mmCIF file of C-alpha atoms in Angstrom:
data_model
loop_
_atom_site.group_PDB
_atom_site.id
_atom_site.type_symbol
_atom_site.label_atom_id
_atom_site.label_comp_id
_atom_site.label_asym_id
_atom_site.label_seq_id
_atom_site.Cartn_x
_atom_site.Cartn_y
_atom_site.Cartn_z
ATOM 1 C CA UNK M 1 9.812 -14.693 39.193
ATOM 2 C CA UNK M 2 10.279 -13.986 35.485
ATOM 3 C CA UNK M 3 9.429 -11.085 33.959
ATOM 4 C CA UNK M 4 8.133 -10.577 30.435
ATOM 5 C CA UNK M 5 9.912 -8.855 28.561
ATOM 6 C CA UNK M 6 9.324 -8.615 24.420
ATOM 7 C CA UNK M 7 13.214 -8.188 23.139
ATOM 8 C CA UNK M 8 14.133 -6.753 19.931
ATOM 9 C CA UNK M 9 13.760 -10.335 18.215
ATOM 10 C CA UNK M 10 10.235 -10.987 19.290
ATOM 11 C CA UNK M 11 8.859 -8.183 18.381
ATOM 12 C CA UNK M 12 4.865 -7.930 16.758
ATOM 13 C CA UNK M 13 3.023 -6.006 14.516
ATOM 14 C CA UNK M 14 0.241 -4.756 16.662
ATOM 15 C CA UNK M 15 -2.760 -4.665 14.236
ATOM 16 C CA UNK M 16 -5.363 -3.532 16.841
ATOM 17 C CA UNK M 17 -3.774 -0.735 17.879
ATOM 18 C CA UNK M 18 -2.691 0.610 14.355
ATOM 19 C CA UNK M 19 -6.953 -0.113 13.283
ATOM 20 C CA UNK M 20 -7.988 2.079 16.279
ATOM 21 C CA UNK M 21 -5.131 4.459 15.338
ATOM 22 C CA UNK M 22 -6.481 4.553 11.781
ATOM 23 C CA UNK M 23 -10.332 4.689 12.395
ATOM 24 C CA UNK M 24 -10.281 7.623 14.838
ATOM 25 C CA UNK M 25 -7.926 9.545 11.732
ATOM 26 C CA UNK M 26 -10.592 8.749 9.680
ATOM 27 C CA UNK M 27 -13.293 9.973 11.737
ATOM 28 C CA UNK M 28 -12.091 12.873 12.456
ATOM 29 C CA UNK M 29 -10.698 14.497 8.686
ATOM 30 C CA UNK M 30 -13.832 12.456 6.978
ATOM 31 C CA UNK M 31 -16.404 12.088 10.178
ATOM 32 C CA UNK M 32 -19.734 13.767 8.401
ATOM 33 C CA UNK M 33 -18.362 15.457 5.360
ATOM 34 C CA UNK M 34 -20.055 14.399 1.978
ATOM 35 C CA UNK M 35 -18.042 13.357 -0.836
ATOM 36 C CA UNK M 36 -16.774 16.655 -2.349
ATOM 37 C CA UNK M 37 -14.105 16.738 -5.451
ATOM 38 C CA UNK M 38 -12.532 19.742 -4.611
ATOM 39 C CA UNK M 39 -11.401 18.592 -0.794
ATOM 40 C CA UNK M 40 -10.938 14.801 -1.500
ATOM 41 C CA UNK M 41 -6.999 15.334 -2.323
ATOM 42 C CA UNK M 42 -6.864 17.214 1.342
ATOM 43 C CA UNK M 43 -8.382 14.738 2.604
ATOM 44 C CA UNK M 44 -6.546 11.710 1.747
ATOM 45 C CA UNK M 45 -3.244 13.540 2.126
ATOM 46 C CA UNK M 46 -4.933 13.920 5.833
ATOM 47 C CA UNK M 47 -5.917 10.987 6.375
ATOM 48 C CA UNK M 48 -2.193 9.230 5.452
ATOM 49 C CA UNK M 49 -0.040 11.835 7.486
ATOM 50 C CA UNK M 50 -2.284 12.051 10.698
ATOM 51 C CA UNK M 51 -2.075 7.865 10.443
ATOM 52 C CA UNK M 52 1.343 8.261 9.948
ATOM 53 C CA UNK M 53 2.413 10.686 12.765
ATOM 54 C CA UNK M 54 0.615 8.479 15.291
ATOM 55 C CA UNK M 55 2.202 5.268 13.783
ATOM 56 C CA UNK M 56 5.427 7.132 14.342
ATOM 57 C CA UNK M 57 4.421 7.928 17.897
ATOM 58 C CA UNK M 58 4.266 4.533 19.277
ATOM 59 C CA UNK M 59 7.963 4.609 19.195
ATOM 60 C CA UNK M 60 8.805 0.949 17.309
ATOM 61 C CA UNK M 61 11.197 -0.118 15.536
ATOM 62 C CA UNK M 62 8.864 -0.568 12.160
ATOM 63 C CA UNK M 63 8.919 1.740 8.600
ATOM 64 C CA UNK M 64 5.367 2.111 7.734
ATOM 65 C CA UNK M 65 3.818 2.746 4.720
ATOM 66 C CA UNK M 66 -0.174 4.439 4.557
ATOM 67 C CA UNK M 67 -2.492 4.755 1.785
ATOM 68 C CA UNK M 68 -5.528 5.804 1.605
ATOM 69 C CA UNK M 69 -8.480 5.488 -1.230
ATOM 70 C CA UNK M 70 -11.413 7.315 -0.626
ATOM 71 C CA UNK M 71 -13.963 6.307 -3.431
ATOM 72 C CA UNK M 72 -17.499 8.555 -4.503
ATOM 73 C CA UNK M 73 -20.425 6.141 -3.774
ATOM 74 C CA UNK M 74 -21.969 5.705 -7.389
ATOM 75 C CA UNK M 75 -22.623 1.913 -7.617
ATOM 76 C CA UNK M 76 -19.284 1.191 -9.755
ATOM 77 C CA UNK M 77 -16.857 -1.492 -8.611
ATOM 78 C CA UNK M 78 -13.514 -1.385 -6.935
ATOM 79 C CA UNK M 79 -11.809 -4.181 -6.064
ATOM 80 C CA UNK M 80 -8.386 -4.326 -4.313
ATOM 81 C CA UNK M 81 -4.796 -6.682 -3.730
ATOM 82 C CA UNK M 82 -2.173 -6.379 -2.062
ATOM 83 C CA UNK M 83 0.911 -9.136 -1.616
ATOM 84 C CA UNK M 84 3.779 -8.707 0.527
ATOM 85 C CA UNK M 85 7.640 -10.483 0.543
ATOM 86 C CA UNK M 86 8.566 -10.062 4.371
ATOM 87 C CA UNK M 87 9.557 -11.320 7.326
ATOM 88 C CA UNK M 88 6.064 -12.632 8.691
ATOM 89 C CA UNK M 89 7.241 -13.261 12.042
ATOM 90 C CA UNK M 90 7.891 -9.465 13.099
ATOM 91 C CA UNK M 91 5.856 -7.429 9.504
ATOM 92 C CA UNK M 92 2.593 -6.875 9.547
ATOM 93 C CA UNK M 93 -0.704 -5.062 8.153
ATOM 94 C CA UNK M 94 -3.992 -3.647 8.685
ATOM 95 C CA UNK M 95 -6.953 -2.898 6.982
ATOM 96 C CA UNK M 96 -9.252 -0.715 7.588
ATOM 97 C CA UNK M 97 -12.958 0.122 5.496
ATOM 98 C CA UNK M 98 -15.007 3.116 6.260
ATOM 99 C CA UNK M 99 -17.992 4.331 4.771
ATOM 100 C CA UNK M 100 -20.827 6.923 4.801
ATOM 101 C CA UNK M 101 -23.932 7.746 2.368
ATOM 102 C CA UNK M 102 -21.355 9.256 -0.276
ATOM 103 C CA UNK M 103 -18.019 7.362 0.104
ATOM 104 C CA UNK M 104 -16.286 5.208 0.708
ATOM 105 C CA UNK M 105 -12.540 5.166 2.621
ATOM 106 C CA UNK M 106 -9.789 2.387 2.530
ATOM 107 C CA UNK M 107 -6.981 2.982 4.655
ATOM 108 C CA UNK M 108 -4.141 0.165 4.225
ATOM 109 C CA UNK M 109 -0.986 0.044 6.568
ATOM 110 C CA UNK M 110 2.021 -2.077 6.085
ATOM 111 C CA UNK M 111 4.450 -2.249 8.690
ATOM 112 C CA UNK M 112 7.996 -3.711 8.774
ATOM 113 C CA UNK M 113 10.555 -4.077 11.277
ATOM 114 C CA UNK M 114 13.997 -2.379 11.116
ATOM 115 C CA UNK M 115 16.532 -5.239 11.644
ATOM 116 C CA UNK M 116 19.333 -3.214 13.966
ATOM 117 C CA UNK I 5 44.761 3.572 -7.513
ATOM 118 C CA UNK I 6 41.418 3.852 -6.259
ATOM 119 C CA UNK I 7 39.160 0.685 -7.016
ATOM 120 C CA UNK I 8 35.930 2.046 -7.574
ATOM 121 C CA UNK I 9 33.271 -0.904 -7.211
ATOM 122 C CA UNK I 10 29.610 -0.258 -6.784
ATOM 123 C CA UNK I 11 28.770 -4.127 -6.110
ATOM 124 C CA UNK I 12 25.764 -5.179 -6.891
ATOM 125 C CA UNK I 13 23.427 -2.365 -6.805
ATOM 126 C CA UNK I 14 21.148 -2.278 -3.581
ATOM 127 C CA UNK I 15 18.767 0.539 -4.145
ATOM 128 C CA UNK I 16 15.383 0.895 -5.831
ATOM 129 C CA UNK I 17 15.306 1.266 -9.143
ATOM 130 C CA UNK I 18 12.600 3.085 -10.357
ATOM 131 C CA UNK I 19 12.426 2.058 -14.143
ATOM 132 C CA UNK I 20 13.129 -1.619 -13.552
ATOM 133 C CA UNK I 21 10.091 -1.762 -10.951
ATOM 134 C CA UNK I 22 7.926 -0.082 -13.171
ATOM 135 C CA UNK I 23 8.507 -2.564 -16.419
ATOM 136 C CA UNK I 24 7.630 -5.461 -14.190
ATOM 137 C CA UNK I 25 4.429 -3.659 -13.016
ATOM 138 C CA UNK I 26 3.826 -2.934 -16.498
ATOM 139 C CA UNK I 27 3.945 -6.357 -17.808
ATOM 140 C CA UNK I 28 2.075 -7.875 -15.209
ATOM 141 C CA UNK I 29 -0.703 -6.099 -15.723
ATOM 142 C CA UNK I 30 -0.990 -6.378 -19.499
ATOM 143 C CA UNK I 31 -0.623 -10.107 -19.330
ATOM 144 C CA UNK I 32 -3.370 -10.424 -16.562
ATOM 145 C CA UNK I 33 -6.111 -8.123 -17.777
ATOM 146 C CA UNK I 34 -4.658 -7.271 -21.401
ATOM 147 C CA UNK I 35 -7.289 -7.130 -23.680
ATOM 148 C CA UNK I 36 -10.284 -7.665 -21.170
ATOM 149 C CA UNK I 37 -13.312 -5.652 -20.151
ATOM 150 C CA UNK I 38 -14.327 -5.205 -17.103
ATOM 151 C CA UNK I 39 -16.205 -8.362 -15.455
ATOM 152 C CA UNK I 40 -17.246 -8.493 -12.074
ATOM 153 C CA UNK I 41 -16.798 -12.175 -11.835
ATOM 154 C CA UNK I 42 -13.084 -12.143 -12.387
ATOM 155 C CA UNK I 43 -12.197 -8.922 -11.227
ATOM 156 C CA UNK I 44 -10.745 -11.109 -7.895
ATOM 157 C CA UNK I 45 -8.589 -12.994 -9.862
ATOM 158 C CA UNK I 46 -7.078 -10.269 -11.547
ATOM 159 C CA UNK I 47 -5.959 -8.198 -8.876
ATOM 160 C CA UNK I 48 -4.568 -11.422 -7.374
ATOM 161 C CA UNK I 49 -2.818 -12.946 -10.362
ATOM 162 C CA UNK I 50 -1.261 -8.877 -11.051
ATOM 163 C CA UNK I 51 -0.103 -8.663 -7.409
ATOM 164 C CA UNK I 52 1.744 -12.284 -7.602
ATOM 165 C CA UNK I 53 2.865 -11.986 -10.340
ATOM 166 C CA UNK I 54 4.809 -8.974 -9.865
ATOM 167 C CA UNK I 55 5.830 -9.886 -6.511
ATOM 168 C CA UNK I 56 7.477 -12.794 -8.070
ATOM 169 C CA UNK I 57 9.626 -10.431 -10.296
ATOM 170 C CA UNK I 58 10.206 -8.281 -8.128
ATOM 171 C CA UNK I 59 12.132 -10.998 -5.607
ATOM 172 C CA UNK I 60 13.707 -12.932 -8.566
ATOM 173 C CA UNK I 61 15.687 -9.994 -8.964
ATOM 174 C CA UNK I 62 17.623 -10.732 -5.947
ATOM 175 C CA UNK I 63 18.186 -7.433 -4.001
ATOM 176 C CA UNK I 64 17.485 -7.662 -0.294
ATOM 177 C CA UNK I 65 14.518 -5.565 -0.040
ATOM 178 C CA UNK I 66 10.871 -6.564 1.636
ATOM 179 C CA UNK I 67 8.280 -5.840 -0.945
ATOM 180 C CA UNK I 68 4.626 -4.499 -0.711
ATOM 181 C CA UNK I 69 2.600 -4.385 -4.332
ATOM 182 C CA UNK I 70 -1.091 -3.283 -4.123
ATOM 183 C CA UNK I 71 -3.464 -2.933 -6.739
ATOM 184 C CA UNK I 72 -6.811 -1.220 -7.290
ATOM 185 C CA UNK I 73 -9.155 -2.100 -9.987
ATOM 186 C CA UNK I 74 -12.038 0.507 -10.708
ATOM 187 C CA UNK I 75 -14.805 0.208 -13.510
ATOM 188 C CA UNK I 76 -15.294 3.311 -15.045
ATOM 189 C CA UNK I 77 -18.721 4.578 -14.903
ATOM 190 C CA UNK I 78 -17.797 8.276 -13.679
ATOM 191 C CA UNK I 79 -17.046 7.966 -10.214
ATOM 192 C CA UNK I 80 -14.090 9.767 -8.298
ATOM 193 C CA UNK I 81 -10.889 7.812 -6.678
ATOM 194 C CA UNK I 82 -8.539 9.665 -4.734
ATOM 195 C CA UNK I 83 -5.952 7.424 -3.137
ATOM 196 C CA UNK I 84 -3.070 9.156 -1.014
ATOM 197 C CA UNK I 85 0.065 7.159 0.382
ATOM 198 C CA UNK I 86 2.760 8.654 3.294
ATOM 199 C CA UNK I 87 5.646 6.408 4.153
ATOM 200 C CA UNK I 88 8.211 6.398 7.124
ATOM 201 C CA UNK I 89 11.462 4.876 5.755
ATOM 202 C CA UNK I 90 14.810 5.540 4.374
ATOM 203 C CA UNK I 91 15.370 7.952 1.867
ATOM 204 C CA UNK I 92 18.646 6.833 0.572
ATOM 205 C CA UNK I 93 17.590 3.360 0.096
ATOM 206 C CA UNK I 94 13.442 3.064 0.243
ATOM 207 C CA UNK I 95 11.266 3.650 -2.674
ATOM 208 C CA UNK I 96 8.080 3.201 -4.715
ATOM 209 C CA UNK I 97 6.752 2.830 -8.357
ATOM 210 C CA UNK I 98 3.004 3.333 -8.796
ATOM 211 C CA UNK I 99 1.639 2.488 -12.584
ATOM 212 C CA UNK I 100 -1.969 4.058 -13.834
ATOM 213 C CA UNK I 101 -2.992 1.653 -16.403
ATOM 214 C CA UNK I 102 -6.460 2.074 -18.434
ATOM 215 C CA UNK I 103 -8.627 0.410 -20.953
ATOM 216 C CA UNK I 104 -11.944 1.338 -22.394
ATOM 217 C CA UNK I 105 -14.227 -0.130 -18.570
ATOM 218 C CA UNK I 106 -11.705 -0.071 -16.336
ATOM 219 C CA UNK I 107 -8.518 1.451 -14.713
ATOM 220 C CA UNK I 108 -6.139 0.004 -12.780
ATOM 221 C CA UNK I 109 -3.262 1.034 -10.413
ATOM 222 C CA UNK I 110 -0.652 -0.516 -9.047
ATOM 223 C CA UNK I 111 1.863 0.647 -6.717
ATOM 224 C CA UNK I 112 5.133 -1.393 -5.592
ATOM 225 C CA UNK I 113 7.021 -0.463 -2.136
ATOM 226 C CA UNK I 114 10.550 -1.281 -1.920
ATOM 227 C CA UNK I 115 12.352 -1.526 2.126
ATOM 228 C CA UNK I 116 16.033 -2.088 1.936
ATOM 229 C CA UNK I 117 16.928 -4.628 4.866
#
């Protein structure tokens, strides 16, 4: 009987886990705050380092890269794009869009794999 | 003697990065005010084309380029970014760019392989 192993080679960005990883961050610094100027820079830098940690945590082989946008709700536009020159096999990212009555958060992660 | 050869150079270089940004996104939104309808096209075409600089110039690195567009009608952005990388050989270039509707920033992420 075989057993599955994933080797260094095969290795895949998990995008599920890194969404549920980033939504519960998100909740918790954000959860039922209002937008406020004076806390939005501790917020984002929140936001990206509590992502971050618990990217770090999972223990793979991957450099990630977090940001984080968190926009007052005032009926103006934002539109975003990202493009990425990888190795789509084993890189990967993850999107994730959170809003309340007064904001609105973006929280983008890019992960790619450390060739050993 | 010894032979002191730094090879082709395989670290990010700031000023380079930026320039590219920089010309990408005057050629794609230049001269233009803000317009919902094309807004989508924009970020694309600014993203590709620096992208496509950005690997012309032959250095193995992985690339990431993102790019926000905002009209300007008095709202607050705050954007934040952490990374978990390599000091010695990683980096990033973000450029603010603005016009009279609308600003725009663009931020390039370099991974050495």
């Amino acid at each position: 009987m075989e057993e599955f192993h994933p080797h260094n080679d095969e290795m895949i960005f998990n995008a599920d886990e890194a969404h549920n990883i980033v939504k519960e961050c998100i909740e918790g610094v954000l959860g039922k705050a209002d937008y406020n100027h004076n806390k939005v820079n501790q917020w984002t830098a929140a936001i990206v380092e509590q992502s971050l940690t618990h990217l770090v945590k999972l223990g793979k082989t991957y450099k990630y890269i977090v940001t984080c946008a968190v926009m007052q709700r005032s009926g103006a536009g934002l539109h975003t794009a990202s493009s990425c020159f990888w190795d789509t096999t084993t890189d990967g990212t993850c999107t994730v869009r959170w809003e309340n009555r007064t904001m609105n958060c973006i929280v983008n992660v890019f992960a790619v794999a450390i060739i050993l | 003697m010894d032979d002191f050869q730094s090879g082709e150079e395989t670290s990010f270089v700031v000023d380079e990065v930026s320039n590219i940004i920089k010309e990408a996104i005057e050629t794609a939104i230049g001269g233009n005010a803000y317009q919902h309808s094309r807004v989508n096209q924009w970020t694309t075409s600014v993203v590709e084309q620096t992208l496509s600089q950005l690997t012309k110039l032959g250095k193995p690195f992985k690339y990431i380029v993102t790019c926000v567009i905002m009209q300007k009608n008095g709202a607050g952005l705050h954007t934040a970014s952490s990374c978990f990388w390599d000091n010695s050989s990683d980096g990033n270039c973000t450029v603010r760019w603005e016009n009279k509707t609308m600003y725009c920033i663009v931020s390039a992420f370099g991974l050495a392989i």
